[in-house]
Amino acid sequence: MQKLHSKQQQWMPVLFLAPAVILFVVYVIFPILQSIWLSFYEWDGIGEKTFVGFSNYIELFDDYQFWVALKNNLYWMVFFMLAPPIGLGIALFLNQKIMGIRLVKSMFFFPFVISQVVVGLVFSWFYDPSFGLFNKAIGLFGMEPVAILSDENWVTFGIIVAGLWPQIAYCMILYLTGLNNLNPDQIEAARLDGAHGWKMLRHVILPQLRPATFIAVVVTVIGALRSFDLVATMTSGGPFGSSSVLAYFMYEQSIFNYRAGYGAAIATVLFLIMDIYIAYFLWRMLKSEKA
Amino acid sequence: MFPTPIEKRSLPFNLSYRVAVWIALFLWLLPLIAVMVTSARSMADINGGNYWGIPTEWMFFENYTMVFTQTPMLRYLLNSLIITLPAVFGAVALSTLAGYALAKYKFRGNVALFAAFIAGNFVPFQILMIPVRDLTISMGLYDTASGLILFHIAFQTGFCTLFMRNFIVGLPDELIEAARVEGVSEWQIFWHVVLPLVRPALAALSVLIFTFIWNDYFWALVLVQSDEVRPITAGISALKGQWMASWQLIAAGSIVAALPPVILFFAMQRHFIAGLTLGATKG
């Protein structure tokens, strides 16, 4: 009996894991390898594949559009980093016990729950040059209307602001949970020592919020690199590709221009950039696992 | 508690805080409120440029009836349900099994496998796009709900396994050991001991990935093309092109698309937030 059991203990985990692992390998692991392999081929998506070595990459590094997209991704990453501090600010503002505060907190969270396509539509209205609320607002200050989404210099920032809206909501929730789990003894002790306000936040609260900050930063970076939905709904990368990001550029090249090999090369570059963060996240996660 | 509880402050401070909270909320949701009001506007208001004022007449029922009768919106809504529900069920089921194996069995490669699930969950969709599209076409599942469902199950399994594994790790080993000593089979242990204990995690996870899958737009573009299968995210964006001038209808459609996850979030708020922050309190 005992023998049968230990045998069962050996092969049962394999059975438990099999369905998930098989699907995951077929739909995630294997496609990653295939994409990297494809990036060395010239392919229209249907016909023959021709091996071209590194020429997709060489072309890519010469492609003006690639650098625009990469630069925009960089802007996304830099400005998206406003989400954790603003989210923390709102969380601190809302971390009180007054009547109706639960409702307020959950309504602040709304932008994260709704689809990015809807967020994109909402902000397209907001920016509309002839009737948008944005231009009405700057009109109050005597400024000329700006067609944010058709202005090459502003368009990416306009989309990033739309993206920040749900991202801030996400960070806010992470911090609200963190604030809920603070150690009250430490805060009381610090208060007795005369710490308050900014000092308290910096030296007592923020260190305790570190896990929340870590997750907030990781999901924000990943969100910035993954940005696609908003670009696709608000501008389709326009005007003249000026708001494109790597994710959208790749989609455009493979689906509209029938350049699957070239698209795969773009995806591989994006994947390599993302790997830095994935590796960092894994390292942190596994380290805390061992501790 | 930080910041200092508001009750300890002066009365004027208290009152102004209570007012400020609601003003802040109003400003925060202003873009959304505008869309809601627009969805009840008349065509005359839209043509007359009344986008932000009070509608001259409220056309709430007329506009929403029109969205459901004159456009495929109902079909899109149904498609989203047909795709999302099985995908949520599948991903949660597979990852509960996998998460249990990773949490409670010691075997070689355990950590490596866990790491692969975590890493896979973060990869950019574009690196999967061409091969997954080809695979779906070659299985004859392009432009079908099953094609999307299968992909969503597979992809969400990464996040879900991370989630379930972290939850199950916290369950006491003694329960499982005791059952083993009693001679209960491994499957029975999973079914009768582990599963009842992970119910709260199942709820949290389901709510969370329901919204992830419901709101997916990229894969709806890549794996589906006809109105018969298209989920609501891709649907609304297709409608946008057709009704350039009828903002009130697009607004109504947007509200319809946003509603299911919002309702679910409100109904299961505690679970939702527990799901979203599980990683944030550990890790």
XYZ file of C-alpha atoms in Angstrom:
574
model
C 0.000 0.000 0.000
C 2.700 2.453 1.024
C 4.641 1.523 -2.089
C 1.696 2.160 -4.363
C 1.349 5.541 -2.741
C 4.890 6.665 -3.182
C 4.642 5.568 -6.799
C 1.475 7.591 -7.172
C 3.245 10.520 -5.615
C 5.832 10.293 -8.343
C 3.645 10.348 -11.411
C 0.654 12.302 -10.175
C 2.356 15.702 -10.410
C 3.182 14.886 -14.025
C -0.499 14.278 -14.731
C -1.521 17.404 -12.847
C 0.930 19.481 -14.835
C 0.518 17.893 -18.245
C -2.496 19.811 -19.651
C -1.198 23.220 -18.598
C 2.352 22.530 -19.709
C 1.342 21.121 -23.088
C -0.884 24.085 -23.932
C 1.673 26.543 -22.644
C 4.463 24.990 -24.707
C 2.329 24.877 -27.867
C 0.967 28.418 -27.584
C 3.718 30.330 -25.794
C 7.141 28.685 -25.581
C 7.250 27.196 -29.052
C 5.898 30.322 -30.825
C 8.644 32.422 -29.204
C 11.299 30.160 -30.728
C 9.454 30.102 -34.050
C 9.290 33.892 -34.179
C 12.995 34.223 -33.528
C 13.672 31.647 -36.242
C 11.309 33.451 -38.643
C 13.135 36.709 -38.148
C 15.962 35.304 -40.277
C 13.630 34.713 -43.219
C 11.954 36.851 -45.824
C 8.312 35.792 -45.838
C 5.016 37.306 -47.011
C 3.019 35.163 -44.585
C 1.700 32.705 -47.197
C 4.264 31.657 -49.821
C 7.834 30.357 -49.692
C 10.226 31.397 -46.955
C 13.692 32.504 -48.024
C 16.588 32.478 -45.582
C 18.160 35.925 -45.482
C 20.395 35.771 -42.407
C 20.555 39.020 -40.490
C 19.270 41.193 -43.307
C 15.901 41.867 -41.603
C 17.807 43.244 -38.634
C 20.144 45.281 -40.808
C 17.153 46.767 -42.600
C 15.457 47.386 -39.272
C 18.341 49.401 -37.894
C 18.268 51.502 -41.051
C 14.504 51.988 -40.901
C 13.520 55.468 -39.766
C 10.130 54.142 -38.624
C 11.795 51.661 -36.290
C 13.655 54.411 -34.462
C 10.493 56.489 -34.180
C 8.675 53.528 -32.632
C 11.574 52.750 -30.315
C 11.825 56.378 -29.227
C 8.081 56.406 -28.548
C 8.390 53.254 -26.445
C 11.071 55.059 -24.478
C 8.727 58.013 -23.924
C 6.057 55.565 -22.795
C 8.425 54.014 -20.274
C 9.651 57.319 -18.906
C 6.259 58.996 -18.592
C 4.492 55.847 -17.446
C 6.781 55.977 -14.435
C 4.561 58.808 -13.216
C 1.875 56.221 -12.508
C 3.353 54.745 -9.285
C 3.940 58.121 -7.537
C 0.595 59.575 -8.646
C -1.119 56.332 -7.675
C 0.557 56.557 -4.260
C -0.580 60.168 -3.950
C -4.197 59.278 -4.641
C -3.987 56.275 -2.313
C -2.718 58.512 0.510
C -5.451 61.020 -0.252
C -8.159 58.351 -0.093
C -6.808 56.361 2.855
C -9.338 57.692 5.363
C -12.405 56.272 7.015
C -15.265 58.549 6.081
C -18.729 57.687 4.896
C -18.830 56.477 1.308
C -15.059 56.175 0.958
C -15.300 52.547 -0.144
C -17.482 53.599 -3.042
C -15.121 56.429 -3.914
C -12.131 54.078 -3.917
C -13.819 51.585 -6.188
C -14.962 54.295 -8.579
C -11.439 55.648 -8.742
C -10.489 52.189 -9.885
C -12.954 52.180 -12.811
C -10.530 53.170 -15.567
C -8.545 49.986 -14.982
C -11.573 47.720 -15.287
C -12.862 49.021 -18.597
C -11.373 48.002 -21.919
C -8.525 50.041 -23.364
C -10.505 50.341 -26.576
C -13.153 52.258 -24.638
C -10.466 54.315 -22.886
C -9.088 55.146 -26.328
C -12.499 56.254 -27.583
C -13.125 58.313 -24.471
C -9.854 60.162 -24.879
C -10.327 60.648 -28.612
C -13.425 62.682 -27.745
C -11.627 64.437 -25.002
C -8.939 65.635 -27.449
C -11.208 66.379 -30.405
C -10.093 69.755 -31.808
C -13.579 71.072 -32.613
C -15.593 70.030 -29.568
C -13.300 68.168 -27.164
C -13.303 69.068 -23.503
C -9.539 69.409 -23.561
C -9.637 72.295 -26.010
C -12.539 73.917 -24.178
C -10.405 73.790 -21.040
C -7.271 75.286 -22.569
C -9.522 77.807 -24.335
C -10.447 79.117 -20.884
C -6.817 80.087 -20.467
C -6.868 81.862 -23.803
C -4.905 79.189 -25.653
C -5.509 78.230 -29.265
C -7.039 74.780 -29.807
C -4.511 72.010 -30.441
C -5.441 68.917 -32.450
C -3.431 66.674 -30.135
C -3.984 63.454 -32.049
C -3.050 64.859 -35.447
C -0.053 66.821 -34.276
C 3.191 64.884 -34.684
C 4.791 66.573 -31.698
C 1.960 65.951 -29.271
C 0.278 62.771 -30.379
C 2.395 60.278 -28.406
C 2.051 62.286 -25.216
C -1.692 62.502 -25.759
C -1.900 58.711 -25.960
C 0.407 58.243 -22.980
C -1.895 60.416 -20.854
C -4.786 58.171 -21.873
C -2.683 55.155 -20.883
C -1.758 56.701 -17.559
C -5.390 56.950 -16.557
C -5.933 53.189 -16.014
C -2.317 52.643 -14.975
C -2.592 55.177 -12.141
C -5.770 53.442 -11.007
C -3.910 50.125 -10.901
C -1.013 51.556 -8.884
C -3.475 53.254 -6.553
C -5.107 49.935 -5.697
C -1.723 48.316 -5.065
C -0.803 51.109 -2.670
C -4.190 51.178 -0.943
C -3.724 47.497 -0.146
C -0.185 48.197 1.007
C -1.346 51.032 3.257
C -3.920 48.689 4.742
C -1.222 46.258 5.766
C 1.114 48.749 7.416
C 2.528 47.832 10.759
C 0.715 50.141 13.220
C 3.287 49.674 16.006
C 6.094 51.065 13.890
C 4.018 54.080 12.934
C 3.082 54.767 16.540
C 6.693 54.435 17.621
C 7.782 56.845 14.896
C 5.040 59.288 15.899
C 6.277 59.227 19.492
C 9.734 60.033 18.121
C 8.225 63.101 16.512
C 8.172 61.892 12.914
C 5.301 63.085 10.778
C 4.333 64.161 7.278
C 7.037 63.885 4.638
C 9.643 62.469 7.018
C 7.298 59.750 8.181
C 6.388 58.899 4.595
C 10.005 58.656 3.493
C 11.543 56.791 6.380
C 8.731 54.704 7.812
C 5.930 54.276 5.284
C 7.752 53.901 1.970
C 10.083 51.142 3.200
C 7.026 49.190 4.327
C 5.364 49.746 0.954
C 8.317 48.320 -0.917
C 6.529 45.156 -2.148
C 3.715 47.303 -3.574
C 6.220 49.626 -5.224
C 8.038 46.695 -6.768
C 4.878 45.285 -8.350
C 3.723 48.758 -9.407
C 6.992 49.476 -11.208
C 7.109 46.081 -12.899
C 3.535 46.190 -14.199
C 4.058 49.780 -15.321
C 7.181 49.007 -17.342
C 5.542 45.954 -18.878
C 2.420 48.022 -19.626
C 4.511 50.692 -21.348
C 6.279 48.144 -23.533
C 3.044 46.341 -24.321
C 1.143 49.482 -25.345
C -0.855 48.574 -28.424
C -4.612 48.929 -27.878
C -4.557 52.682 -27.341
C -2.278 53.382 -30.283
C -4.421 51.165 -32.513
C -7.748 52.733 -31.472
C -6.695 56.355 -31.153
C -4.375 56.937 -34.127
C -3.410 53.663 -35.853
C 0.147 54.872 -35.369
C -0.474 58.131 -37.235
C -0.088 60.812 -38.306
C 2.579 59.401 -40.667
C 3.689 56.776 -38.175
C 4.645 59.387 -35.597
C 2.763 57.738 -32.724
C 3.723 54.162 -33.547
C 5.307 51.919 -30.923
C 7.184 48.669 -31.496
C 4.114 46.540 -30.778
C 2.020 48.439 -33.308
C 4.822 48.735 -35.868
C 5.224 44.958 -35.791
C 1.496 44.386 -36.265
C 1.372 46.860 -39.142
C 4.329 45.308 -40.970
C 3.092 41.724 -40.657
C -0.645 42.179 -41.222
C -0.922 45.157 -43.567
C 2.412 44.987 -45.392
C 2.649 41.177 -45.529
C 6.172 41.183 -44.134
C 6.033 38.399 -41.567
C 9.812 37.899 -41.400
C 10.437 41.587 -40.855
C 7.621 41.691 -38.296
C 9.212 38.758 -36.479
C 12.484 40.694 -36.299
C 10.686 43.679 -34.706
C 8.961 41.331 -32.256
C 12.305 39.748 -31.378
C 13.814 43.139 -30.573
C 10.817 43.994 -28.376
C 11.097 40.600 -26.719
C 14.794 41.123 -25.958
C 14.076 44.510 -24.361
C 11.295 42.973 -22.299
C 13.566 40.100 -21.226
C 15.638 42.479 -19.124
C 12.594 43.196 -16.963
C 11.337 39.645 -16.976
C 14.746 38.433 -15.793
C 14.846 41.071 -13.069
C 11.337 40.153 -11.908
C 12.142 36.436 -11.858
C 15.344 37.034 -9.953
C 13.540 39.073 -7.275
C 10.651 36.627 -7.090
C 12.840 33.539 -6.719
C 15.095 35.294 -4.241
C 12.168 36.144 -1.956
C 10.977 32.580 -2.460
C 14.200 31.197 -0.978
C 14.285 33.667 1.906
C -2.662 54.379 10.127
C -1.063 56.765 7.689
C -1.847 59.568 6.905
C -3.219 60.744 10.249
C -6.899 59.824 10.527
C -9.061 62.718 9.461
C -11.179 62.480 12.634
C -8.252 63.874 14.590
C -8.189 67.072 12.535
C -10.217 70.242 12.947
C -13.821 70.460 11.819
C -13.235 72.785 8.830
C -10.441 70.506 7.639
C -12.782 67.567 7.971
C -15.567 69.174 6.014
C -13.345 70.397 3.219
C -11.775 66.959 2.924
C -15.165 65.328 2.604
C -16.097 67.718 -0.177
C -12.713 67.491 -1.902
C -12.950 63.709 -2.182
C -16.107 63.897 -4.267
C -14.821 66.736 -6.442
C -11.651 64.764 -7.114
C -13.717 61.739 -8.045
C -15.838 63.817 -10.408
C -12.773 65.233 -12.155
C -11.130 61.817 -12.320
C -14.144 60.275 -14.040
C -15.004 63.319 -16.123
C -14.069 61.771 -19.489
C -16.263 58.785 -18.658
C -19.157 60.910 -17.406
C -19.028 62.869 -20.643
C -19.381 59.650 -22.622
C -22.335 58.562 -20.498
C -24.116 61.844 -21.052
C -23.304 61.743 -24.751
C -24.867 58.300 -25.005
C -28.187 59.945 -24.084
C -27.943 62.869 -26.500
C -30.101 63.436 -29.547
C -28.726 63.630 -33.059
C -29.831 67.262 -33.138
C -27.635 68.046 -30.148
C -24.652 66.362 -31.776
C -25.143 68.214 -35.040
C -25.714 71.446 -33.176
C -22.417 71.098 -31.349
C -23.919 70.527 -27.894
C -21.354 67.956 -26.756
C -20.745 68.946 -23.198
C -23.829 70.786 -22.018
C -26.993 69.238 -20.651
C -28.797 67.411 -23.485
C -31.820 69.345 -24.767
C -33.755 66.084 -24.683
C -32.746 62.797 -23.090
C -32.661 60.050 -25.692
C -31.425 57.340 -23.397
C -33.809 54.551 -24.404
C -33.916 55.538 -28.061
C -30.123 55.472 -28.418
C -29.589 52.207 -26.604
C -32.465 50.543 -28.440
C -30.912 51.695 -31.668
C -27.517 50.302 -30.716
C -29.039 46.911 -30.064
C -31.360 46.802 -33.062
C -29.485 48.652 -35.803
C -25.991 47.289 -35.166
C -24.470 43.873 -34.436
C -23.751 45.020 -30.860
C -25.895 42.290 -29.305
C -24.047 39.714 -31.377
C -20.692 41.145 -30.230
C -21.817 41.048 -26.625
C -22.872 37.438 -26.969
C -19.594 36.577 -28.731
C -17.621 38.082 -25.876
C -19.498 35.861 -23.425
C -19.074 32.776 -25.613
C -15.340 33.398 -25.721
C -14.721 34.638 -22.193
C -16.637 32.159 -20.020
C -15.075 28.909 -21.313
C -11.655 30.541 -21.447
C -11.891 31.596 -17.799
C -13.078 28.152 -16.766
C -10.360 26.394 -18.752
C -7.505 28.562 -17.566
C -8.560 28.361 -13.917
C -9.031 24.581 -14.062
C -5.699 23.841 -15.716
C -3.777 26.217 -13.513
C -5.287 24.892 -10.293
C -3.996 21.435 -11.171
C -0.618 22.775 -12.238
C -0.366 25.169 -9.294
C -1.055 22.315 -6.863
C 1.641 20.156 -8.435
C 4.171 23.000 -8.268
C 3.236 23.918 -4.710
C 3.033 20.550 -2.983
C 5.216 18.052 -4.860
C 8.979 18.051 -4.853
C 10.499 17.043 -8.172
C 13.394 18.035 -10.350
C 12.732 21.078 -12.502
C 9.972 22.352 -10.247
C 11.433 25.835 -9.881
C 12.435 26.032 -13.547
C 8.899 25.171 -14.615
C 7.443 27.746 -12.249
C 9.838 30.363 -13.611
C 8.816 29.498 -17.189
C 5.145 30.090 -16.354
C 5.943 33.463 -14.774
C 8.187 34.578 -17.621
C 5.705 33.479 -20.293
C 3.051 35.613 -18.688
C 5.073 38.768 -19.348
C 6.194 38.262 -22.940
C 4.984 40.765 -25.544
C 2.058 39.416 -27.582
C 3.824 40.271 -30.823
C 6.460 37.592 -30.347
C 3.639 35.034 -30.365
C 1.503 36.620 -33.061
C 2.656 35.074 -36.351
C 3.152 31.484 -35.120
C -0.106 31.473 -33.134
C -2.002 32.857 -36.111
C -0.476 30.197 -38.379
C -1.191 27.461 -35.876
C -4.799 28.593 -35.551
C -5.242 28.715 -39.321
C -3.697 25.273 -39.791
C -6.037 23.764 -37.191
C -8.961 25.257 -39.096
C -9.813 27.444 -36.118
C -9.145 30.855 -37.657
C -12.184 33.111 -37.242
C -13.843 30.777 -34.731
C -14.527 31.255 -31.030
C -12.626 28.043 -30.254
C -9.443 29.453 -31.743
C -9.565 32.443 -29.409
C -10.655 30.366 -26.411
C -7.763 27.926 -26.797
C -5.232 30.715 -27.028
C -6.635 32.576 -24.029
C -6.605 29.411 -21.917
C -3.006 28.716 -22.865
C -1.757 32.238 -22.316
C -3.649 32.982 -19.096
C -2.420 29.690 -17.656
C 0.913 31.409 -17.009
C -0.490 34.063 -14.709
C -3.077 31.728 -13.193
C -0.511 29.064 -12.324
C 1.654 31.674 -10.610
C -1.390 32.804 -8.676
C -2.678 29.368 -7.664
C 0.754 28.038 -6.812
C 1.397 30.966 -4.463
C -1.946 30.438 -2.798
C -1.629 26.673 -2.405
C 1.926 26.927 -1.019
C 0.378 28.614 2.023
C -1.920 25.677 2.810
C -0.655 23.448 5.638
C 1.163 20.310 4.478
C -0.208 18.375 7.467
C -3.668 18.153 5.918
C -2.308 16.486 2.813
C 0.047 14.234 4.785
C -2.747 13.142 7.093
C -4.916 12.194 4.141
C -2.021 10.250 2.611
C -1.527 8.278 5.811
C -5.239 7.443 5.700
C -4.597 5.928 2.293
C -6.519 8.500 0.284
C -5.418 8.560 -3.347
C -3.604 11.599 -4.719
C -6.491 12.594 -6.953
C -8.967 12.286 -4.076
C -6.715 14.468 -1.965
C -6.745 17.104 -4.657
C -10.490 16.899 -5.127
C -11.675 16.575 -1.521
C -8.950 18.292 0.506
C -7.274 20.900 -1.656
C -10.086 22.099 -3.882
C -12.459 23.155 -1.076
C -9.640 25.122 0.524
C -8.747 27.080 -2.616
C -12.288 28.253 -3.332
C -11.655 31.892 -2.383
C -8.611 31.964 -4.658
C -10.656 30.472 -7.496
C -13.211 33.251 -7.154
C -10.578 35.982 -7.078
C -8.756 34.567 -10.052
C -11.900 34.068 -12.120
C -13.077 37.636 -11.681
C -9.677 38.990 -12.529
C -9.049 37.049 -15.713
C -12.635 37.530 -16.803
C -11.821 41.208 -17.223
C -8.444 40.452 -18.842
C -10.019 38.223 -21.465
C -13.132 40.341 -21.918
C -11.003 43.414 -22.587
C -8.615 41.689 -24.977
C -8.375 43.530 -28.250
C -5.139 42.401 -29.858
C -6.006 38.714 -30.244
C -9.507 39.564 -31.363
C -7.877 41.478 -34.230
C -5.378 38.765 -35.045
C -7.464 35.582 -34.790
C -10.934 36.710 -35.837
C -12.354 38.756 -38.692
C -16.098 38.296 -39.119
C -18.974 39.916 -37.227
C -20.302 36.447 -36.300
C -17.331 35.764 -34.016
C -15.903 39.186 -33.198
C -15.959 40.071 -29.490
C -17.169 43.450 -28.320
C -13.779 45.192 -28.129
C -13.014 44.571 -31.788
C -16.686 45.136 -32.607
C -16.880 48.597 -31.147
C -13.725 49.636 -32.908
C -15.159 48.364 -36.218
C -18.371 50.313 -35.571
C -16.391 53.473 -34.955
C -15.376 53.556 -38.606
C -18.928 53.075 -39.829
C -20.616 55.755 -37.755
C -18.141 58.514 -37.746
C -20.811 61.147 -37.164
C -23.121 59.335 -34.752
C -21.164 59.887 -31.577
C -24.172 59.194 -29.400
C -24.303 55.625 -30.745
C -20.598 54.990 -30.339
C -20.884 56.353 -26.820
C -23.775 54.033 -26.033
C -21.838 51.126 -27.515
C -18.800 51.971 -25.401
C -20.902 51.974 -22.264
C -22.354 48.583 -23.194
C -18.847 47.210 -23.751
C -17.576 48.572 -20.443
C -20.523 47.464 -18.350
C -20.002 43.702 -17.818
C -16.527 43.957 -16.262
C -17.624 46.969 -14.220
C -20.650 45.102 -12.858
C -18.555 42.051 -12.097
C -15.983 44.220 -10.376
C -18.644 45.831 -8.215
C -20.282 42.539 -7.349
C -17.039 40.786 -6.460
C -14.895 43.724 -5.452
C -13.211 42.098 -2.512
C -12.219 39.090 -4.601
C -11.052 41.260 -7.451
C -8.708 43.318 -5.337
C -7.455 40.280 -3.465
C -6.596 38.788 -6.841
C -4.862 41.860 -8.138
C -2.726 42.414 -5.085
C -1.862 38.895 -4.057
C 1.564 39.389 -5.539
C 1.919 42.809 -3.974
C 1.637 41.756 -0.361
C 4.082 38.909 -0.833
C 6.955 39.040 -3.303
